[in-house]
mmCIF file of C-alpha atoms in Angstrom:
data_model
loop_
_atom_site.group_PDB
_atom_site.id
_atom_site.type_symbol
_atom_site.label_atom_id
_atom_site.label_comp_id
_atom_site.label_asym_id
_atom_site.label_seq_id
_atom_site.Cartn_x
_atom_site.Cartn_y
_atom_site.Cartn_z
ATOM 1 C CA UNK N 21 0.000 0.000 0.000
ATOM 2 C CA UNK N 22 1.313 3.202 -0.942
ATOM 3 C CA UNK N 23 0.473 6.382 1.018
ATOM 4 C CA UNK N 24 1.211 9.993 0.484
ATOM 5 C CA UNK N 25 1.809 12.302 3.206
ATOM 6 C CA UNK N 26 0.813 15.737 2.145
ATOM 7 C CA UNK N 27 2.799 18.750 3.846
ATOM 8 C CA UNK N 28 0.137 21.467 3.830
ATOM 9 C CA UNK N 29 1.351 24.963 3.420
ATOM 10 C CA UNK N 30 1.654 27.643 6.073
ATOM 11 C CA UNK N 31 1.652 32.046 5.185
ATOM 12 C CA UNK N 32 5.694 31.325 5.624
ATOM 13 C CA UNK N 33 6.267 28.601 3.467
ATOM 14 C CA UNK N 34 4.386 30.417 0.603
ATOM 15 C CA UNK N 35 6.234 33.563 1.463
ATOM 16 C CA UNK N 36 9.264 31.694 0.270
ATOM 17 C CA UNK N 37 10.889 31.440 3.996
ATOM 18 C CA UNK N 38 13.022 28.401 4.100
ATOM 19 C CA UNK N 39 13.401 26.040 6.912
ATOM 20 C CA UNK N 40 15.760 26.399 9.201
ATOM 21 C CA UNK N 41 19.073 24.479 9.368
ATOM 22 C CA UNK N 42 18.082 22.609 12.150
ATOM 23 C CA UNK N 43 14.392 21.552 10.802
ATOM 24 C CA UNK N 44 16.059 20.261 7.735
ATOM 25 C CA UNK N 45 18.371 17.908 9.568
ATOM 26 C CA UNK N 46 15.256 16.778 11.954
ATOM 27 C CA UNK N 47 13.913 15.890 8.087
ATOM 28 C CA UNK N 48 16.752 13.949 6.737
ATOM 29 C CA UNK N 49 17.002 11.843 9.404
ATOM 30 C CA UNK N 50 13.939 10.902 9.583
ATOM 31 C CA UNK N 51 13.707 10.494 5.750
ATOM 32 C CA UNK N 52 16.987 8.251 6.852
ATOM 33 C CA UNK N 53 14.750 6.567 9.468
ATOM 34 C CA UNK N 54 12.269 5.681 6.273
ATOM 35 C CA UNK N 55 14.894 4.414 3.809
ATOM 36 C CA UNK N 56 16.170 2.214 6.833
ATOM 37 C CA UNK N 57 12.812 0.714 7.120
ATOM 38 C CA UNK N 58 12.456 0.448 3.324
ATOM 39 C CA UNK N 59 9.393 2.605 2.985
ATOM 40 C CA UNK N 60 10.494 5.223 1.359
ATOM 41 C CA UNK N 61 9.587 6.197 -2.043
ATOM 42 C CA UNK N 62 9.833 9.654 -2.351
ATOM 43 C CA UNK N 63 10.045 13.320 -0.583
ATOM 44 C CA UNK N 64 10.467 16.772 -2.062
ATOM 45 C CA UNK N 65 9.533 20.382 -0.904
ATOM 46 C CA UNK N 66 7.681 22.527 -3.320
ATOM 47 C CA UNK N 67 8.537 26.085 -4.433
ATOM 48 C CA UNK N 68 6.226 28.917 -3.775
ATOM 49 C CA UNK N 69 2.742 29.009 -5.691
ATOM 50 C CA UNK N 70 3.704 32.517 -6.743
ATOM 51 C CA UNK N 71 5.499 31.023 -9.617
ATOM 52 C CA UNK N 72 3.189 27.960 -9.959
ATOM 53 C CA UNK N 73 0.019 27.829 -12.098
ATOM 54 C CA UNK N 74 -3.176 25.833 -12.302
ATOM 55 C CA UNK N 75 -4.691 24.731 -15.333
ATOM 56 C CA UNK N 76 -8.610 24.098 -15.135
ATOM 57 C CA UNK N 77 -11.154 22.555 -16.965
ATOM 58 C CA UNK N 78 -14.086 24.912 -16.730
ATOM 59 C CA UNK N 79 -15.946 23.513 -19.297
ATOM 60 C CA UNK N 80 -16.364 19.283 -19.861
ATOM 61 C CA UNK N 81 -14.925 18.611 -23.416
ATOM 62 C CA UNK N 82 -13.617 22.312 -23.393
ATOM 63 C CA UNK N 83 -10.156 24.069 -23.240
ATOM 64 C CA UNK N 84 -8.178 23.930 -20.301
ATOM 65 C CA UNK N 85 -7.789 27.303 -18.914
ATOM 66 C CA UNK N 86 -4.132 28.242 -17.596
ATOM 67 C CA UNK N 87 -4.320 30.385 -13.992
ATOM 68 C CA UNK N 88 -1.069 31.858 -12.610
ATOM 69 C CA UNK N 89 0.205 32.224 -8.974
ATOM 70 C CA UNK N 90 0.327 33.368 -6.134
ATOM 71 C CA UNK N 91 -2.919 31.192 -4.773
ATOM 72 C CA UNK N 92 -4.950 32.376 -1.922
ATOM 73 C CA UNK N 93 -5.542 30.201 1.255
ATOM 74 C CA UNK N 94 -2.108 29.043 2.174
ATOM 75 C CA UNK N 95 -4.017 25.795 3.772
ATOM 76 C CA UNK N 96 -5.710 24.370 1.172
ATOM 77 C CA UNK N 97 -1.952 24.757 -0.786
ATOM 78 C CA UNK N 98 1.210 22.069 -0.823
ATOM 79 C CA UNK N 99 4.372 22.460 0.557
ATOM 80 C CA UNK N 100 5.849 19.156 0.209
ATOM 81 C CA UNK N 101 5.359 15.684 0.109
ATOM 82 C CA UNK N 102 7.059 12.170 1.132
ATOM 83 C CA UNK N 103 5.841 8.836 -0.432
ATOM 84 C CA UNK N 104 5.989 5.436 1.226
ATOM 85 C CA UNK N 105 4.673 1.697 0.473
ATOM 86 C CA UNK N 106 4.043 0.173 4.102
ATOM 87 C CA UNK N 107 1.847 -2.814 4.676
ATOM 88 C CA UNK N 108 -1.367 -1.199 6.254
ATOM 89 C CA UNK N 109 -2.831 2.743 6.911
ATOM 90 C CA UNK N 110 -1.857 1.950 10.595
ATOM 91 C CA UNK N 111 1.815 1.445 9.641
ATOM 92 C CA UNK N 112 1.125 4.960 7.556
ATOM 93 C CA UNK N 113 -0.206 6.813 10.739
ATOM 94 C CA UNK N 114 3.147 5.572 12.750
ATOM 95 C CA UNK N 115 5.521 6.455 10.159
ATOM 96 C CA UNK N 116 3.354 10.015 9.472
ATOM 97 C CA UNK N 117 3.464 10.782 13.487
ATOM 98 C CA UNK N 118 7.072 10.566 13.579
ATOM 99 C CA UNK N 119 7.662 13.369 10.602
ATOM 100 C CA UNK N 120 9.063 16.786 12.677
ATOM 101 C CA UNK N 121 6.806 19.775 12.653
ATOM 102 C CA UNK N 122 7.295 19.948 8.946
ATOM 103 C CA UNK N 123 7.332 24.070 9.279
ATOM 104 C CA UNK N 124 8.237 24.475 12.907
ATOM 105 C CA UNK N 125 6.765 26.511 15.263
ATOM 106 C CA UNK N 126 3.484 24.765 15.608
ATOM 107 C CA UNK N 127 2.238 25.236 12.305
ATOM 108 C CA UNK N 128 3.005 22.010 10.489
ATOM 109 C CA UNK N 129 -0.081 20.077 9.169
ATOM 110 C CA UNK N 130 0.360 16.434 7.285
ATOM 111 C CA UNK N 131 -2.732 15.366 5.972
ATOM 112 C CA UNK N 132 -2.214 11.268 4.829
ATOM 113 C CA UNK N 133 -3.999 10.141 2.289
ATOM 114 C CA UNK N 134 -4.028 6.443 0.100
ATOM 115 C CA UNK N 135 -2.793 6.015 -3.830
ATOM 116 C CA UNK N 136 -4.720 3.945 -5.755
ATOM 117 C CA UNK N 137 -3.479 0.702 -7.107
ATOM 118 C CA UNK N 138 -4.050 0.564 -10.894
ATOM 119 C CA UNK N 139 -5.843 -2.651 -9.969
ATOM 120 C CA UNK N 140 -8.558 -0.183 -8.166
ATOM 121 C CA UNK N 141 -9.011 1.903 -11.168
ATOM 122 C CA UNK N 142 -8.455 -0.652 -14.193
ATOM 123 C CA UNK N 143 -10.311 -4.137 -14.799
ATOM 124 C CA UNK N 144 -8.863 -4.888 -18.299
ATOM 125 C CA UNK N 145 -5.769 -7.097 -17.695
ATOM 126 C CA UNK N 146 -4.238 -5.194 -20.823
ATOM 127 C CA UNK N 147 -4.700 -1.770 -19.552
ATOM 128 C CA UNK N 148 -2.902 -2.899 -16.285
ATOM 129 C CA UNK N 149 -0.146 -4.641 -17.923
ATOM 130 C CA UNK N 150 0.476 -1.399 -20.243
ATOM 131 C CA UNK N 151 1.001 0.491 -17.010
ATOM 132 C CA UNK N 152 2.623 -1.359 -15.428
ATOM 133 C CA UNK N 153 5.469 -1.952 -18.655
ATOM 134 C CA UNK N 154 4.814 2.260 -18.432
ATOM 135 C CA UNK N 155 5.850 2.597 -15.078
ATOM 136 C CA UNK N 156 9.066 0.192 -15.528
ATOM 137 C CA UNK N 157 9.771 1.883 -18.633
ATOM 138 C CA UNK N 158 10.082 5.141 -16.394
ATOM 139 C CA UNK N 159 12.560 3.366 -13.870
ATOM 140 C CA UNK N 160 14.809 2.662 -16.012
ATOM 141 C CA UNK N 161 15.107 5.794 -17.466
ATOM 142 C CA UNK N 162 15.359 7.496 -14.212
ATOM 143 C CA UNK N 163 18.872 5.179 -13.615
ATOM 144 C CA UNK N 164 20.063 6.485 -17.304
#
């Protein structure tokens, strides 16, 4: 089971203010603690949404519509994200507690949420096999 932990940012992350030196060795090791364990898939911070932009789909069957940054409501925003494959949403929670404040000062909110399995969203054995020879296609061009 794979699980996404979803940093949620704050008014300083999307004011560009990095973490402090300390917060960002409290992060690797615990991202140290996760490749240890062999959970760990993934983790990156994201930039600012003032240089991001959304594209929308206003319309069904219509143009998508390009919107640029800065986004209001720093909550409902990302921040950053780490990716593990644990054995059950209980094993998620444990490994999601231990993360440090991922902002400091009290503001830090993970929200933890399930990825879907193609299995979940595909029932045609071909479809599933094509992503699946997809997603190993990407691997190994990611070690090139």
């Amino acid at each position: 089971m794979r699980f996404m932990m979803i940093v949620k940012a704050t008014t300083d992350s999307e004011a560009g203010v990095k973490p402090t030196p300390e917060l960002l060795e409290a992060m690797q090791k615990y991202n140290e603690e996760l490749i240890k364990a062999g959970v760990f898939l993934a983790a990156d911070g994201l930039q600012p949404s003032a240089g991001a932009v959304r594209i929308s789909y206003p319309e069904p069957g219509g143009k998508p519509k390009v919107i640029d940054g800065p986004f209001t409501e720093a909550k409902e925003m990302i921040a950053g994200y780490t990716l593990i494959e644990v054995k059950s949403r209980e094993e998620a929670i444990v490994w999601a507690m231990r993360m440090p404040d991922p902002h400091g000062f009290g503001q830090g909110e993970i929200e933890l949420r399930q990825v879907f399995e193609m299995e979940e969203l595909m029932e045609n054995p071909d479809s599933i096999a094509r992503d699946a020879a997809l997603r190993e296609q990407a691997k190994e061009q990611a070690k090139a």
